[in-house]
Structures are given as C-alpha cells and as structure tokens.
Amino acid sequence: MIAKISSGKSTIGLVRYLFDTKKAKGHTDPHLLGSWDGFAPDPGRADDPDGVRKLLVADLDLHVKQAERLGRAPEKHVWHCSVRATESDRILTDEEWADIARRVVHATGIAPEGDPDGCRWVAVRHAPDHIHIAATTVRADLRTARHWNDYFTADRELAAVEKHYGLHQVVRGDRTAAKRPTRAEQEKAKRAGHHQTPRERLRAAARTAVAAATSTEEFLALLEHTEGVLVDVKRFPSGDVRGYTLALEGDTNSEAEPIWYSGSKLSPDLSWPRISERLTATAATARPWQDAITAIESIPHALAHDAAPAAQAHITALGETLDALPLLTPAPYWQELRRAAAAFERASRSRIHAENHHAARLRAATRAMLRTPPPNSTDGTLLALLLDTLILATAATLRWHDLHHHDQQVTATRNALTHLHTAADQAATTPLATIKQAQPTGPAVRLRYEHTVRIMLPEHADTILNTPDWDALATTLTRADTSGLDPVETLRAAAQRPLDDARYPARLLAWRIQQSTHTAQTPRTVPSAPQPATGPAPQPGGPRTRH
C-alpha cells in the first residue's frame, strides 16, 4: 500500500472532489467508510447530496472556525491522505478499509486512539482500490495537530497493515534515497535528446569525483575540469568552503540562467559536510590493487561482526569503488560497471551514519589504483579477481541490508549484483583462455588435487569439481607447483579467504592462486605518494580519461 499526503486551505473543495461522479474519472460509488465519531453525514448515501455535503463541511470545519475567531487557525488546515492498494491485492471490504483509515489517523497523530480532542476526519471510498482520508488539523482543544513526519509514520503503519491483511508488501525506503527526477525534468531531457536528466548527470559526475579525489580541494578541481559541468563554490567570510552547487551547461531556466543544484539536492551523501567526512588524507600504498582486493575481502566479515556505523562505512566505501571501476577497466566493461555503480548508489547509504575512518584502507587503495597501472595487466587475472571479490562483498551487503530491513537497498544491491555478474563473466574470458593454453594437468596429479579439494573444502567440493572451471584451477595448481610453491598449501591459503558467496569458486580460487604466485615472484616496491589530479575529470556519462 502507498500513502500520498498533502495539505490545503479549502475543506469544501476537497469534499466536493471526493464525492464528484461527473468530472472526476473513476468515482463510481463515493461513500463514507468512517469518521471521527461514526456519525458524520454521508453525501454519497443522501437524497440531497449537495445539502448533506454542506453539512459535512460545516462539521469538519467546526473547530477551524472557532480557532479562526481566536486568530489561532493554521493557514492550511486541510489534511488529505490517499491510500492505494497494489494492483495484485484482493479487493478489500469497506470494513477493512475503515480499519485501515483509523490506523492511519492514529499513527500520524491526526486522531490518536482514545484522544477525545483528536481532529475531525472522514474516510471516503469512491473506487475499489483506494480510499481518501480528509481531516481538518485543528483539534477540539483548538490546538493544531502534531502530525510531523506523517508520511513516514503512515508508511510504517501501512507496512504493518500489509502483513496483517496478507497483502503485497511494498518495497519501502528510509528517506535516504536521492530525489527522483520530476516528470518535467524527464520531458525536458527527452526533448534535448538525453537519456538522463541534468540532475542525474550531475549526480554521476559528483560521485565519480568523490571516488577519484584524495581531498576536498581535488574534488572541486575534478568537477571544474569535467566537461559541461559548472561549479559555484560557496565560502564563509573567512574563505573556508561552506558548500557548492553544480549546473549543466545549456540547462537553463526561463530567464536563460543556469539551473543550480546543491550537493544535498543531488543526493544526501553528496552534501559538503558528508563529502568532507569521507575525503580524509590518504597515505601511499605499496600495491594498491592487491590492497584494495584485500580490503574488499574483509568486508563480509566486517558486515557480519562490526557495529552498524562501521559496517555502513564499509558499504559507503564499496560504493565509491564501484563508482571508480569504469575509470579502471577497459572499454568493453564500462556499460555493465556503470550500471552496477548506478544501481548500488541507492544501496550505499542508509539512515545509519557511517563512521568513515573504518573504511580508510579501501578508500585509500581505490584512489591509489586510479594513479597506478595494474600489474601483470595483460592476462586480465587481476581485474577478474577484483570483480569476483567485489561480488562477494556486494552479496554480503545484500544480507546486511536485508537483516536491517532496508527494503530499497536490498533491491538496489540485487540489481547491482546482476550487472557485476555479467561484467565478471566478461572479464573471466581472457584469463581462462590463457590458462587453457597451458599444458594440462596429468591424470594422477589431477586425482590428487581432487582428493585435496574434497578434504579441504567439503562444502564446496561438488561445485568446484563439477564445473568447467575445475580444469583451470587444476592447471593453476600445477603451475604453482612448477613455480616452486606447495600447491596444497597454496590452495589452503586461497581457501581461507571468503568463498561462500562465489558463483564459481573454482574460478575465484584460480585467480587467487595465480596472483599469489605472481606476488611471490615480484619484488615489492613502494610507489610515490599519489599526486592530486590536474587533468580533466571523467564526464558524467562515463570515463573520459584514464588515471
């Protein structure tokens, strides 16, 4: 069920609309379901509907008129809440709808149960699938009703109603979602030939800049170098930054002036204070790609054991890594990775405030990755490992949001996983083909590895041994042996890291062993500290430059 709440000045205008059967479409049988005292006159069942409608308006406005004489009536004294069932729900009876109406006015503070001074209200049904609740917000004691956060409280009560009546349970948010583009914005973008509205394009540009920047100064610099983006920095008299607004070139109002959006209007986590929290100093890292993978591998454990603010910090940093991925990967993967990042954007925040210092390791590694070319990048193993590891962390995020009943975030994370799976499968093609070109493992050695897998990984053995990727894993173990590593110990080390959510555990183990083999053969060097980016930043629609 979905509630829609509005306010107004005219009781008679709302009542006239609710009982109209001529101009209003779909008003087939308007009638009262319930009222503040159960005795309100019903224009829908009267021989003189116009006369009864005037009586009903007078009754609803009684306390409003009294408050007006005392100069205490609110300007907008009309409260209107429509409640609509989902198309798949059964047709509810009048008695059931009346119960729902009473629960809503109680939950929102319009007419709390047992309060004799509650506001006057009526519930009207003029169609099978929804009702309207009309109320005046002056109580019998002539105080104005306290109904703040009424949409949130009504929505929470409707979630309980859905369970009580066995109705479809709507995916609900927690008011941390980015504002959806309006119909006017969508139509304007369509006329301009764009698939995204200016608000969406600016949001993507800002999120990309956050993922790439190592400081607030660099964040602003990246935006200023993003093609088509206008930046206006707001400062205190001291010169310190207090905020920023963005506009898109060519997106103007009726006076030909740019239409500006503050960061908080683009998304709650893009406000200047939130960005300042996240963009702390980042230290140099010796192997940013491997360090990022290690940090991502720790996320499932952190989400299962850390306190909620720390867990939320890891999820926020994971979202930044996904935002940065199109800048780190070859062009064939951009489309799916941009879609994954766009979907995860909704999953990257909740009402739980993130303690961002807990995720400093991943955040630092991600930014260093943008400034450090991937090692042994020709065979694609490192990218394949990164993507399969991101899938594990994203699956853990799905469980965490589900545990905390973050319905919208659960849906968003599931969508992001779909795109990550596609990108990971694409990235696995080349390294798997490279492994297959190697000399195959002999039958005796292969049998020994099978025995080792069954002993070491009994819960994953069938999945590992009965997929085509088993050949790649067996070959990788043989190559590790040839390189002077103990294949059994190498497998044991790889299997100690998260594996439960892997769709293809044999493939993931092969990536891990291959990287451990490469690391063992590569001298460890520490790169210079990353320098702030001075070149143009990526365009909102996708990568334009590679760091």
PDB file of N, CA and C in Angstrom, residues 167-222:
ATOM      1  N   LEU A 167      -1.417  -8.711   2.438  1.00  0.00           N
ATOM      2  CA  LEU A 167      -1.341  -8.002   1.163  1.00  0.00           C
ATOM      3  C   LEU A 167       0.095  -7.954   0.660  1.00  0.00           C
ATOM      4  N   HIS A 168       0.246  -7.514  -0.579  1.00  0.00           N
ATOM      5  CA  HIS A 168       1.590  -7.358  -1.143  1.00  0.00           C
ATOM      6  C   HIS A 168       2.387  -6.374  -0.304  1.00  0.00           C
ATOM      7  N   GLN A 169       3.622  -6.749   0.067  1.00  0.00           N
ATOM      8  CA  GLN A 169       4.460  -5.891   0.892  1.00  0.00           C
ATOM      9  C   GLN A 169       5.332  -5.012  -0.007  1.00  0.00           C
ATOM     10  N   VAL A 170       5.029  -3.742  -0.011  1.00  0.00           N
ATOM     11  CA  VAL A 170       5.699  -2.781  -0.877  1.00  0.00           C
ATOM     12  C   VAL A 170       7.136  -2.568  -0.404  1.00  0.00           C
ATOM     13  N   VAL A 171       8.056  -2.439  -1.352  1.00  0.00           N
ATOM     14  CA  VAL A 171       9.446  -2.111  -1.020  1.00  0.00           C
ATOM     15  C   VAL A 171       9.498  -0.659  -0.563  1.00  0.00           C
ATOM     16  N   ARG A 172       9.934  -0.454   0.656  1.00  0.00           N
ATOM     17  CA  ARG A 172       9.896   0.880   1.251  1.00  0.00           C
ATOM     18  C   ARG A 172      11.288   1.459   1.442  1.00  0.00           C
ATOM     19  N   GLY A 173      11.345   2.768   1.434  1.00  0.00           N
ATOM     20  CA  GLY A 173      12.608   3.455   1.646  1.00  0.00           C
ATOM     21  C   GLY A 173      12.722   4.001   3.051  1.00  0.00           C
ATOM     22  N   ASP A 174      13.831   4.679   3.301  1.00  0.00           N
ATOM     23  CA  ASP A 174      14.076   5.266   4.615  1.00  0.00           C
ATOM     24  C   ASP A 174      14.408   6.742   4.486  1.00  0.00           C
ATOM     25  N   ARG A 175      13.978   7.348   3.377  1.00  0.00           N
ATOM     26  CA  ARG A 175      14.174   8.775   3.113  1.00  0.00           C
ATOM     27  C   ARG A 175      15.644   9.141   2.964  1.00  0.00           C
ATOM     28  N   THR A 176      16.449   8.186   2.552  1.00  0.00           N
ATOM     29  CA  THR A 176      17.841   8.493   2.224  1.00  0.00           C
ATOM     30  C   THR A 176      18.084   8.376   0.725  1.00  0.00           C
ATOM     31  N   ALA A 177      17.045   8.127  -0.043  1.00  0.00           N
ATOM     32  CA  ALA A 177      17.212   7.998  -1.496  1.00  0.00           C
ATOM     33  C   ALA A 177      17.428   9.369  -2.120  1.00  0.00           C
ATOM     34  N   ALA A 178      18.170   9.389  -3.203  1.00  0.00           N
ATOM     35  CA  ALA A 178      18.318  10.621  -3.966  1.00  0.00           C
ATOM     36  C   ALA A 178      16.967  10.990  -4.569  1.00  0.00           C
ATOM     37  N   LYS A 179      16.730  12.276  -4.704  1.00  0.00           N
ATOM     38  CA  LYS A 179      15.458  12.741  -5.232  1.00  0.00           C
ATOM     39  C   LYS A 179      15.274  12.276  -6.667  1.00  0.00           C
ATOM     40  N   ARG A 180      14.129  11.714  -6.941  1.00  0.00           N
ATOM     41  CA  ARG A 180      13.848  11.267  -8.300  1.00  0.00           C
ATOM     42  C   ARG A 180      13.598  12.462  -9.211  1.00  0.00           C
ATOM     43  N   PRO A 181      13.977  12.353 -10.470  1.00  0.00           N
ATOM     44  CA  PRO A 181      13.693  13.461 -11.397  1.00  0.00           C
ATOM     45  C   PRO A 181      12.188  13.607 -11.596  1.00  0.00           C
ATOM     46  N   THR A 182      11.746  14.830 -11.686  1.00  0.00           N
ATOM     47  CA  THR A 182      10.327  15.095 -11.901  1.00  0.00           C
ATOM     48  C   THR A 182       9.945  14.777 -13.344  1.00  0.00           C
ATOM     49  N   ARG A 183       8.653  14.705 -13.587  1.00  0.00           N
ATOM     50  CA  ARG A 183       8.187  14.473 -14.953  1.00  0.00           C
ATOM     51  C   ARG A 183       8.647  15.597 -15.878  1.00  0.00           C
ATOM     52  N   ALA A 184       8.625  16.826 -15.369  1.00  0.00           N
ATOM     53  CA  ALA A 184       9.061  17.954 -16.191  1.00  0.00           C
ATOM     54  C   ALA A 184      10.540  17.823 -16.549  1.00  0.00           C
ATOM     55  N   GLU A 185      11.376  17.391 -15.585  1.00  0.00           N
ATOM     56  CA  GLU A 185      12.802  17.199 -15.858  1.00  0.00           C
ATOM     57  C   GLU A 185      13.016  16.099 -16.889  1.00  0.00           C
ATOM     58  N   GLN A 186      12.249  15.032 -16.777  1.00  0.00           N
ATOM     59  CA  GLN A 186      12.387  13.922 -17.717  1.00  0.00           C
ATOM     60  C   GLN A 186      11.987  14.350 -19.131  1.00  0.00           C
ATOM     61  N   GLU A 187      10.898  15.081 -19.233  1.00  0.00           N
ATOM     62  CA  GLU A 187      10.445  15.529 -20.549  1.00  0.00           C
ATOM     63  C   GLU A 187      11.442  16.513 -21.164  1.00  0.00           C
ATOM     64  N   LYS A 188      12.004  17.372 -20.325  1.00  0.00           N
ATOM     65  CA  LYS A 188      12.987  18.338 -20.812  1.00  0.00           C
ATOM     66  C   LYS A 188      14.231  17.628 -21.339  1.00  0.00           C
ATOM     67  N   ALA A 189      14.700  16.609 -20.607  1.00  0.00           N
ATOM     68  CA  ALA A 189      15.866  15.841 -21.054  1.00  0.00           C
ATOM     69  C   ALA A 189      15.570  15.102 -22.353  1.00  0.00           C
ATOM     70  N   LYS A 190      14.360  14.569 -22.449  1.00  0.00           N
ATOM     71  CA  LYS A 190      13.970  13.843 -23.657  1.00  0.00           C
ATOM     72  C   LYS A 190      13.965  14.763 -24.868  1.00  0.00           C
ATOM     73  N   ARG A 191      13.461  15.970 -24.690  1.00  0.00           N
ATOM     74  CA  ARG A 191      13.440  16.935 -25.796  1.00  0.00           C
ATOM     75  C   ARG A 191      14.853  17.316 -26.221  1.00  0.00           C
ATOM     76  N   ALA A 192      15.780  17.311 -25.250  1.00  0.00           N
ATOM     77  CA  ALA A 192      17.167  17.651 -25.562  1.00  0.00           C
ATOM     78  C   ALA A 192      17.949  16.465 -26.108  1.00  0.00           C
ATOM     79  N   GLY A 193      17.310  15.299 -26.178  1.00  0.00           N
ATOM     80  CA  GLY A 193      17.964  14.129 -26.731  1.00  0.00           C
ATOM     81  C   GLY A 193      18.856  13.383 -25.753  1.00  0.00           C
ATOM     82  N   HIS A 194      18.623  13.564 -24.437  1.00  0.00           N
ATOM     83  CA  HIS A 194      19.437  12.906 -23.421  1.00  0.00           C
ATOM     84  C   HIS A 194      18.623  11.812 -22.726  1.00  0.00           C
ATOM     85  N   HIS A 195      19.324  10.734 -22.358  1.00  0.00           N
ATOM     86  CA  HIS A 195      18.669   9.647 -21.630  1.00  0.00           C
ATOM     87  C   HIS A 195      18.540   9.951 -20.143  1.00  0.00           C
ATOM     88  N   GLN A 196      19.404  10.860 -19.632  1.00  0.00           N
ATOM     89  CA  GLN A 196      19.381  11.223 -18.219  1.00  0.00           C
ATOM     90  C   GLN A 196      19.057  12.696 -18.064  1.00  0.00           C
ATOM     91  N   THR A 197      18.433  13.032 -16.947  1.00  0.00           N
ATOM     92  CA  THR A 197      18.143  14.424 -16.645  1.00  0.00           C
ATOM     93  C   THR A 197      19.420  15.114 -16.156  1.00  0.00           C
ATOM     94  N   PRO A 198      19.464  16.451 -16.195  1.00  0.00           N
ATOM     95  CA  PRO A 198      20.635  17.153 -15.653  1.00  0.00           C
ATOM     96  C   PRO A 198      20.953  16.758 -14.216  1.00  0.00           C
ATOM     97  N   ARG A 199      19.927  16.577 -13.389  1.00  0.00           N
ATOM     98  CA  ARG A 199      20.160  16.181 -12.004  1.00  0.00           C
ATOM     99  C   ARG A 199      20.900  14.847 -11.939  1.00  0.00           C
ATOM    100  N   GLU A 200      20.488  13.889 -12.754  1.00  0.00           N
ATOM    101  CA  GLU A 200      21.135  12.579 -12.753  1.00  0.00           C
ATOM    102  C   GLU A 200      22.554  12.654 -13.298  1.00  0.00           C
ATOM    103  N   ARG A 201      22.757  13.443 -14.333  1.00  0.00           N
ATOM    104  CA  ARG A 201      24.098  13.570 -14.910  1.00  0.00           C
ATOM    105  C   ARG A 201      25.055  14.258 -13.938  1.00  0.00           C
ATOM    106  N   LEU A 202      24.571  15.274 -13.247  1.00  0.00           N
ATOM    107  CA  LEU A 202      25.409  15.960 -12.261  1.00  0.00           C
ATOM    108  C   LEU A 202      25.699  15.058 -11.063  1.00  0.00           C
ATOM    109  N   ARG A 203      24.729  14.260 -10.667  1.00  0.00           N
ATOM    110  CA  ARG A 203      24.951  13.323  -9.562  1.00  0.00           C
ATOM    111  C   ARG A 203      26.050  12.327  -9.929  1.00  0.00           C
ATOM    112  N   ALA A 204      26.013  11.821 -11.156  1.00  0.00           N
ATOM    113  CA  ALA A 204      27.045  10.874 -11.591  1.00  0.00           C
ATOM    114  C   ALA A 204      28.413  11.537 -11.614  1.00  0.00           C
ATOM    115  N   ALA A 205      28.468  12.788 -12.078  1.00  0.00           N
ATOM    116  CA  ALA A 205      29.746  13.499 -12.111  1.00  0.00           C
ATOM    117  C   ALA A 205      30.298  13.706 -10.708  1.00  0.00           C
ATOM    118  N   ALA A 206      29.433  14.088  -9.770  1.00  0.00           N
ATOM    119  CA  ALA A 206      29.889  14.329  -8.398  1.00  0.00           C
ATOM    120  C   ALA A 206      30.348  13.037  -7.731  1.00  0.00           C
ATOM    121  N   ARG A 207      29.628  11.945  -7.954  1.00  0.00           N
ATOM    122  CA  ARG A 207      30.019  10.671  -7.349  1.00  0.00           C
ATOM    123  C   ARG A 207      31.348  10.181  -7.928  1.00  0.00           C
ATOM    124  N   THR A 208      31.553  10.383  -9.210  1.00  0.00           N
ATOM    125  CA  THR A 208      32.827   9.995  -9.808  1.00  0.00           C
ATOM    126  C   THR A 208      33.966  10.823  -9.233  1.00  0.00           C
ATOM    127  N   ALA A 209      33.732  12.117  -9.039  1.00  0.00           N
ATOM    128  CA  ALA A 209      34.764  12.983  -8.476  1.00  0.00           C
ATOM    129  C   ALA A 209      35.088  12.589  -7.038  1.00  0.00           C
ATOM    130  N   VAL A 210      34.092  12.225  -6.259  1.00  0.00           N
ATOM    131  CA  VAL A 210      34.332  11.780  -4.884  1.00  0.00           C
ATOM    132  C   VAL A 210      35.185  10.517  -4.885  1.00  0.00           C
ATOM    133  N   ALA A 211      34.871   9.597  -5.795  1.00  0.00           N
ATOM    134  CA  ALA A 211      35.610   8.339  -5.843  1.00  0.00           C
ATOM    135  C   ALA A 211      37.060   8.542  -6.246  1.00  0.00           C
ATOM    136  N   ALA A 212      37.330   9.592  -7.002  1.00  0.00           N
ATOM    137  CA  ALA A 212      38.684   9.793  -7.515  1.00  0.00           C
ATOM    138  C   ALA A 212      39.520  10.732  -6.662  1.00  0.00           C
ATOM    139  N   ALA A 213      38.877  11.619  -5.906  1.00  0.00           N
ATOM    140  CA  ALA A 213      39.607  12.680  -5.209  1.00  0.00           C
ATOM    141  C   ALA A 213      40.239  12.177  -3.914  1.00  0.00           C
ATOM    142  N   THR A 214      41.356  12.788  -3.563  1.00  0.00           N
ATOM    143  CA  THR A 214      42.028  12.492  -2.296  1.00  0.00           C
ATOM    144  C   THR A 214      41.837  13.611  -1.279  1.00  0.00           C
ATOM    145  N   SER A 215      41.177  14.694  -1.689  1.00  0.00           N
ATOM    146  CA  SER A 215      40.930  15.812  -0.779  1.00  0.00           C
ATOM    147  C   SER A 215      39.732  16.591  -1.306  1.00  0.00           C
ATOM    148  N   THR A 216      39.187  17.454  -0.446  1.00  0.00           N
ATOM    149  CA  THR A 216      38.056  18.269  -0.894  1.00  0.00           C
ATOM    150  C   THR A 216      38.487  19.244  -1.988  1.00  0.00           C
ATOM    151  N   GLU A 217      39.731  19.732  -1.904  1.00  0.00           N
ATOM    152  CA  GLU A 217      40.219  20.638  -2.941  1.00  0.00           C
ATOM    153  C   GLU A 217      40.277  19.928  -4.289  1.00  0.00           C
ATOM    154  N   GLU A 218      40.754  18.686  -4.275  1.00  0.00           N
ATOM    155  CA  GLU A 218      40.833  17.948  -5.525  1.00  0.00           C
ATOM    156  C   GLU A 218      39.445  17.583  -6.036  1.00  0.00           C
ATOM    157  N   PHE A 219      38.522  17.334  -5.132  1.00  0.00           N
ATOM    158  CA  PHE A 219      37.136  17.055  -5.533  1.00  0.00           C
ATOM    159  C   PHE A 219      36.586  18.218  -6.351  1.00  0.00           C
ATOM    160  N   LEU A 220      36.755  19.430  -5.851  1.00  0.00           N
ATOM    161  CA  LEU A 220      36.262  20.602  -6.582  1.00  0.00           C
ATOM    162  C   LEU A 220      37.018  20.793  -7.889  1.00  0.00           C
ATOM    163  N   ALA A 221      38.324  20.527  -7.866  1.00  0.00           N
ATOM    164  CA  ALA A 221      39.117  20.685  -9.090  1.00  0.00           C
ATOM    165  C   ALA A 221      38.667  19.703 -10.168  1.00  0.00           C
ATOM    166  N   LEU A 222      38.390  18.475  -9.770  1.00  0.00           N
ATOM    167  CA  LEU A 222      37.926  17.479 -10.744  1.00  0.00           C
ATOM    168  C   LEU A 222      36.598  17.891 -11.360  1.00  0.00           C
TER     169      LEU A 222
END
